[in-house]
CSV table of C-alpha atoms in Angstrom, one decimal:
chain,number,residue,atom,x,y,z
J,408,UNK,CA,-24.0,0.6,-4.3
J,409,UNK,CA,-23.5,0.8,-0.7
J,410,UNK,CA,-23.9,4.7,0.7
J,411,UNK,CA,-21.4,5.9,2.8
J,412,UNK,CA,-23.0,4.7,6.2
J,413,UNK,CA,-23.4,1.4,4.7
J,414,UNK,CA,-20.0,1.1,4.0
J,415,UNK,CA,-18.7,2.7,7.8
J,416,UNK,CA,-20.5,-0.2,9.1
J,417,UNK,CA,-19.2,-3.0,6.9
J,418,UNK,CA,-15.8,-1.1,8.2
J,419,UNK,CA,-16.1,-1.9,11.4
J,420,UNK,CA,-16.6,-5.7,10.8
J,421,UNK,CA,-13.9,-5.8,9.1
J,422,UNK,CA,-12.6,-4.2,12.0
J,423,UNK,CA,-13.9,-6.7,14.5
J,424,UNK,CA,-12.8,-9.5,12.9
J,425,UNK,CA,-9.5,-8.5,12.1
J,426,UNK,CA,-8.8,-7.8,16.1
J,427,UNK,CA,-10.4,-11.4,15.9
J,428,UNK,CA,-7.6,-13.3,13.5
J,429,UNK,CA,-4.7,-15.2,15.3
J,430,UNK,CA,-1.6,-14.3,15.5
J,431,UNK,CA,-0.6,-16.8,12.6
J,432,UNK,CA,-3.4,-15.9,10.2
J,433,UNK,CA,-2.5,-12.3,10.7
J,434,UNK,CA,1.0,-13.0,9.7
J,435,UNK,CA,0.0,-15.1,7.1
J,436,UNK,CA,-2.1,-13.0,5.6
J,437,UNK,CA,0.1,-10.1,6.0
J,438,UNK,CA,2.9,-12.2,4.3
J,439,UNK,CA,0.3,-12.5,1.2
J,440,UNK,CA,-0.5,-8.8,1.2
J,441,UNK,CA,3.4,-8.1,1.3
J,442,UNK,CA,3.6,-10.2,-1.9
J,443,UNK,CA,0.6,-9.1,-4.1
J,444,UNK,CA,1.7,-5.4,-3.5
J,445,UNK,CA,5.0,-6.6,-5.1
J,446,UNK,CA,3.3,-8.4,-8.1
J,447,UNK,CA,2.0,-4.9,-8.9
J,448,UNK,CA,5.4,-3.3,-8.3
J,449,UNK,CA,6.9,-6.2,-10.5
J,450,UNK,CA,4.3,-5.7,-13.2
J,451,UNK,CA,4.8,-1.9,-13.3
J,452,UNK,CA,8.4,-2.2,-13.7
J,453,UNK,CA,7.8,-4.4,-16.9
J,454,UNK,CA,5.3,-2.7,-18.4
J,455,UNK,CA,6.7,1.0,-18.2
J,456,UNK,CA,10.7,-0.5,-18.0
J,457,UNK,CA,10.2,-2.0,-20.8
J,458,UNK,CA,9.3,1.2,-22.8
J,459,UNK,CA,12.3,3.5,-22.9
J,460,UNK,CA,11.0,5.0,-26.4
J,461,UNK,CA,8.0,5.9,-25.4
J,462,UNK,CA,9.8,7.3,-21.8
J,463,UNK,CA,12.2,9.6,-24.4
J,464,UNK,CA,9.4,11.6,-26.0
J,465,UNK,CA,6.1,11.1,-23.6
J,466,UNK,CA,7.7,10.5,-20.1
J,467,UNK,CA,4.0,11.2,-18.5
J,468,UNK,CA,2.4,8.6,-20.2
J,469,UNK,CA,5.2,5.8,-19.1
J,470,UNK,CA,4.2,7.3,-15.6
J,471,UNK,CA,0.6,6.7,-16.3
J,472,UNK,CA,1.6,2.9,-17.7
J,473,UNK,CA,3.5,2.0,-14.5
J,474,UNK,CA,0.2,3.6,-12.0
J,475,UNK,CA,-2.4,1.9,-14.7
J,476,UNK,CA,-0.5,-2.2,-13.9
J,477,UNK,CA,0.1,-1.4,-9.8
J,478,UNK,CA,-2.8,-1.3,-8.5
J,479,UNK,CA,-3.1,-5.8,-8.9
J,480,UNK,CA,-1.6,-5.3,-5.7
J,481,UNK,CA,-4.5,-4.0,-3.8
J,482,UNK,CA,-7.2,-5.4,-6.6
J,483,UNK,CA,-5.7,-8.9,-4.7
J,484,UNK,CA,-6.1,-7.8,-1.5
J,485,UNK,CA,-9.3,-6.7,-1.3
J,486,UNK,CA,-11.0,-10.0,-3.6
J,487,UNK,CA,-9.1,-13.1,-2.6
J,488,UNK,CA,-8.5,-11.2,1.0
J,489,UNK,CA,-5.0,-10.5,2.6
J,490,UNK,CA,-4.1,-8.4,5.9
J,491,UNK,CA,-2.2,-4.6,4.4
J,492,UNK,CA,-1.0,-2.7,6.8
J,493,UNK,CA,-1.8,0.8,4.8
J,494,UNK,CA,-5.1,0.2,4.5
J,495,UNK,CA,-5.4,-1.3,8.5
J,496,UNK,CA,-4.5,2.5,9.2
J,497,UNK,CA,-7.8,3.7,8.3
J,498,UNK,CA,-10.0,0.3,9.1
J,499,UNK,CA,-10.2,0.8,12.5
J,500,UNK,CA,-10.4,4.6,13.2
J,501,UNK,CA,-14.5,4.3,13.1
J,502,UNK,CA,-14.6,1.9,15.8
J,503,UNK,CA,-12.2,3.7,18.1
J,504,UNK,CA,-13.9,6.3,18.0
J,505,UNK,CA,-17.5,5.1,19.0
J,506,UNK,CA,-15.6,2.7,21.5
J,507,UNK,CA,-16.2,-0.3,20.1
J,508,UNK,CA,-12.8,-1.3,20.2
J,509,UNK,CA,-9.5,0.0,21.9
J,510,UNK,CA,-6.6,1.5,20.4
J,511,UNK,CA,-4.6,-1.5,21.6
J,512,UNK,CA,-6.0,-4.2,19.6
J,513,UNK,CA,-5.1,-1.8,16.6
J,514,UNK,CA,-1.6,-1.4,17.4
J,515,UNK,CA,-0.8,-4.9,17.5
J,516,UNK,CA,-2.6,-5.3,14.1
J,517,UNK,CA,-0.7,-2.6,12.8
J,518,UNK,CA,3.0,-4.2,14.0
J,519,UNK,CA,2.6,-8.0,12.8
J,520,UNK,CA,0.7,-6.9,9.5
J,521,UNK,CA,3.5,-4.8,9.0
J,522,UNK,CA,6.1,-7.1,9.9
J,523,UNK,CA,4.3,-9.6,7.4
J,524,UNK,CA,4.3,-7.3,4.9
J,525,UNK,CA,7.5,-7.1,4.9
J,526,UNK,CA,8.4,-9.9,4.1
J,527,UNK,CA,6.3,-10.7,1.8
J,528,UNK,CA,7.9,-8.1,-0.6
J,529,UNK,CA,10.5,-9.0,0.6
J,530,UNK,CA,10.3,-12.7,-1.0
J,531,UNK,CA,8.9,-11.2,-3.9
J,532,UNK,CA,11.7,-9.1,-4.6
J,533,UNK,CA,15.1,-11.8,-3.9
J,534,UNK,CA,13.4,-15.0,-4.5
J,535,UNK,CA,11.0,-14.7,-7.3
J,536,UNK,CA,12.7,-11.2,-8.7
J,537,UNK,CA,16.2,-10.9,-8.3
J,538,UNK,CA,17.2,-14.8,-8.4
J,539,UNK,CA,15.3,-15.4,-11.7
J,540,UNK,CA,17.0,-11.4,-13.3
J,541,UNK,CA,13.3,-10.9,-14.6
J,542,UNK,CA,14.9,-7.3,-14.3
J,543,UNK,CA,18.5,-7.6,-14.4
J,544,UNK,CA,19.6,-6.8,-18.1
J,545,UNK,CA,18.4,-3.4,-19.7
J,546,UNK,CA,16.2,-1.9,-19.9
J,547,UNK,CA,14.4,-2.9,-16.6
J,548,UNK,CA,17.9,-2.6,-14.7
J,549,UNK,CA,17.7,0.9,-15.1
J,550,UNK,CA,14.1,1.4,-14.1
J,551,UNK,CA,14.7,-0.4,-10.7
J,552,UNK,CA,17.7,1.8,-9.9
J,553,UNK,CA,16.4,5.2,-11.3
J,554,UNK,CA,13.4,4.3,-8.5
J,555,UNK,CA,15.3,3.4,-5.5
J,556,UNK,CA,17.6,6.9,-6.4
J,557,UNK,CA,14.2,8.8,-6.4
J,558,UNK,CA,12.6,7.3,-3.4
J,559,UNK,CA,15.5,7.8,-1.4
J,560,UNK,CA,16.5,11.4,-2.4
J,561,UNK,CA,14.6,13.4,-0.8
J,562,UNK,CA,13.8,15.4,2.2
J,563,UNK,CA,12.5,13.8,5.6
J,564,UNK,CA,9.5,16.3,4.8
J,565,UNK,CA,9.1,15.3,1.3
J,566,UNK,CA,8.7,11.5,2.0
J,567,UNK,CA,6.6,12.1,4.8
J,568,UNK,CA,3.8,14.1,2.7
J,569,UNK,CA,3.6,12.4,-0.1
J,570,UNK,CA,2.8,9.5,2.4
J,571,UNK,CA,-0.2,11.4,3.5
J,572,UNK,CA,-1.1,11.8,-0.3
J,573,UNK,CA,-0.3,7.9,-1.0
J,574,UNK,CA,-2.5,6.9,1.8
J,575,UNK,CA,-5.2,9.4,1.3
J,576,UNK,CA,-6.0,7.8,-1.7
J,577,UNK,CA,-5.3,3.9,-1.0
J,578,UNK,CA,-7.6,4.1,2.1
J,579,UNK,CA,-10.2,6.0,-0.1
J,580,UNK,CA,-9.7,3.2,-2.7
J,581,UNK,CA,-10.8,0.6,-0.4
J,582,UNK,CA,-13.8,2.5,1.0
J,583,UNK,CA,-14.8,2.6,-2.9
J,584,UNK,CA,-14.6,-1.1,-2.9
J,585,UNK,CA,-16.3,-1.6,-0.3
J,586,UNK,CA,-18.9,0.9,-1.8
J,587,UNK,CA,-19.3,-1.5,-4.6
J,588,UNK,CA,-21.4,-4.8,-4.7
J,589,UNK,CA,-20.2,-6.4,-7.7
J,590,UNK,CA,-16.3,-7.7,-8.5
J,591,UNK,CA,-16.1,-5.8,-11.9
J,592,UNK,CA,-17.3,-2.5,-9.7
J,593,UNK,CA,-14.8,-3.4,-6.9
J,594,UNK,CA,-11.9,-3.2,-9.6
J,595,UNK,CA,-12.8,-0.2,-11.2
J,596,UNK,CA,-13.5,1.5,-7.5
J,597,UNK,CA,-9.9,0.6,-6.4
J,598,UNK,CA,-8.0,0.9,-9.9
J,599,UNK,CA,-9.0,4.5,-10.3
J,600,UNK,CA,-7.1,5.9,-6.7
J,601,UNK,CA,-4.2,3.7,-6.6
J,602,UNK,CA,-3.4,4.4,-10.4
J,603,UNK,CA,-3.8,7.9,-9.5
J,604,UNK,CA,-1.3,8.3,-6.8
J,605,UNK,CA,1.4,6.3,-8.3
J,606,UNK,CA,1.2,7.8,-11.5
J,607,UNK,CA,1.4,11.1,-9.2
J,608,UNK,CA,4.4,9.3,-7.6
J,609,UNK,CA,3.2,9.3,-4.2
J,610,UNK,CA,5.2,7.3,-1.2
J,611,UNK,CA,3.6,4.0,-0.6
J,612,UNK,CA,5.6,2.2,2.7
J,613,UNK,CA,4.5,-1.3,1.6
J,614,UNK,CA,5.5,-1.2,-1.8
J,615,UNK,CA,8.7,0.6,-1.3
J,616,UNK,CA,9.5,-2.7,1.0
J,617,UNK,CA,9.7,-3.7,-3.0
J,618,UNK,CA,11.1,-1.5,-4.9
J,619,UNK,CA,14.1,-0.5,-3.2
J,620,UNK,CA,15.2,-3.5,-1.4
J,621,UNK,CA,15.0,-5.0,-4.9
J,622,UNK,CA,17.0,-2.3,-6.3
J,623,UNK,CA,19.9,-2.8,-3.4
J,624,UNK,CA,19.6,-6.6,-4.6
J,625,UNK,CA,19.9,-5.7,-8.2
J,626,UNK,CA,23.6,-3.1,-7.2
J,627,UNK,CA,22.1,-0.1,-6.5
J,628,UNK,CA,24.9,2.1,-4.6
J,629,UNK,CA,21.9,2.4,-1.8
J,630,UNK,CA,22.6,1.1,1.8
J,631,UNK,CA,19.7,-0.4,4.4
J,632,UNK,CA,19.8,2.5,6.6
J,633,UNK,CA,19.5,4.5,3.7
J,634,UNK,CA,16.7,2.9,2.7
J,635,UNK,CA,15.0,3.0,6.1
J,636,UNK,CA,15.7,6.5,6.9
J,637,UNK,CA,15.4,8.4,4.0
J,638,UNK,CA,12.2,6.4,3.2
J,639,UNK,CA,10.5,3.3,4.9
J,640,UNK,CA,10.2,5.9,8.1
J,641,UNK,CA,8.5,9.0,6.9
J,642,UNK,CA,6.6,7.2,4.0
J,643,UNK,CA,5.2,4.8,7.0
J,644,UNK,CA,4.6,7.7,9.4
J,645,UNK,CA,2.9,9.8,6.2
J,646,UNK,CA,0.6,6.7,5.5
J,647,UNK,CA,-0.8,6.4,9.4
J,648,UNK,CA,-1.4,10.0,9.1
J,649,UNK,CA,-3.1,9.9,5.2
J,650,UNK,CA,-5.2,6.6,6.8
J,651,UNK,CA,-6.3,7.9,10.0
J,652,UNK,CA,-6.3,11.8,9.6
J,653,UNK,CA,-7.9,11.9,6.3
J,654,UNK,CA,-10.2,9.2,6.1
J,655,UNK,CA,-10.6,7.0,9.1
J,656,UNK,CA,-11.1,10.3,10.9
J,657,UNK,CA,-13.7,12.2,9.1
J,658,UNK,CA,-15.4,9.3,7.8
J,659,UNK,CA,-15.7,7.7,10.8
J,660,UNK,CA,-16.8,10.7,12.7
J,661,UNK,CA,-19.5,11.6,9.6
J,662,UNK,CA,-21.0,8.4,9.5
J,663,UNK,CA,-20.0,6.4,12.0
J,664,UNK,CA,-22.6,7.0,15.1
J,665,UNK,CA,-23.4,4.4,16.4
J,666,UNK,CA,-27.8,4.3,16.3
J,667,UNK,CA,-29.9,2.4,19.1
């Protein structure tokens, strides 16, 4: 197992490079990201959708199904390699802070891997969800509107923290995996967070490009602005802060320093 000042440097060449990627391959990759993060979405909402009986008498456990099948998303991500704009938040925090590399170069990273991101779940949710109805007949249907309703009902506030929380854990998934040297050890060290803060229903910007544009697809009585105001924004400000304040910060500052 890497310690954690192995893995703080392997961070910040990951770092590097990424600054290093074209415009293209960072959209490209993004795109991918975008669209593994919806496989998990999609696979959640079969899994646990598709268990109403089990909803009615243990409604925790159909919450611990739909976390348990999410996290292929990131399991992708992080083995066959795509650019995901949550876990960017926290990539390059280490390097800024010893001056290695300038806030810029992680800005633009952050707006075209988001923007790839985007669509990616996008696609994932009109072309390979909505126009094949792998979800539109019960009791899927249901599943993918009582979601959207949920994601987008509540506060500014709310949103925004459990953002933090999302983040806070994603970002610490992918310093486990990094942590570990072997694939099987790279699964379990990401499984275990992301389950965790889905099952605890955490806001996740990247997959709620996902699940509620695919819900509006699918007649939910939910409008864009809706969607991007009551959610995409303070779930995507609560992840920069979850990714930077919580673990890009600390870690980085801990372990970081760079030694002549």
């Amino acid at each position: 197992m890497n310690t954690p000042k192995e893995g703080i440097k392997i961070v910040n060449e990951i770092a590097l490079n990424k600054e290093g990627y074209t415009v293209s391959k960072t959209l490209i990759l993004a795109f991918l990201a975008g669209a593994y993060v919806a496989f998990g979405g999609l696979l959640s909402i079969i899994i646990s959708g598709g268990s109403p009986g089990i909803a009615a008498h243990n409604p925790g456990l159909v919450k611990f199904l739909f976390g348990a099948a999410f996290p292929l998303g990131l399991i992708l991500v992080v083995l066959v390699g795509a650019e995901l704009f949550t876990g960017n938040n926290a990539y390059f925090i280490p390097n800024i802070l010893t001056k290695r590399q300038r806030a810029c170069a992680m800005f633009k990273n952050w707006g075209l891997v988001y923007l790839g991101n985007f669509f990616g779940a996008i696609f994932i949710a009109y072309i390979i969800t909505h126009l094949t109805h792998l979800v539109s007949s019960e009791p899927y249907i249901n599943m993918v509107h009582e979601i959207a309703r949920g994601k987008t009902s509540h506060t500014f506030l709310v949103t925004f923290i459990k953002g933090i929380g999302a983040n806070w854990l994603v970002c610490l998934a992918l310093w486990q995996g990094i942590a570990a040297k072997n694939t099987i050890g790279k699964i379990i060290a990401i499984w275990l967070p992301v389950m965790a803060f889905v099952t605890m229903g955490f806001e996740h910007s990247i997959a709620n490009m996902y699940f509620i544009p695919l819900s509006i697809f699918e007649g939910a009585d939910i409008t864009w602005s809706t969607f991007v105001f009551k959610n995409l924004i303070p779930a995507t400000m609560g992840n920069i802060v979850g990714g930077v304040l919580f673990v890009g910060l600390p870690y980085g500052y801990l372990f970081g320093k760079v030694e002549n």
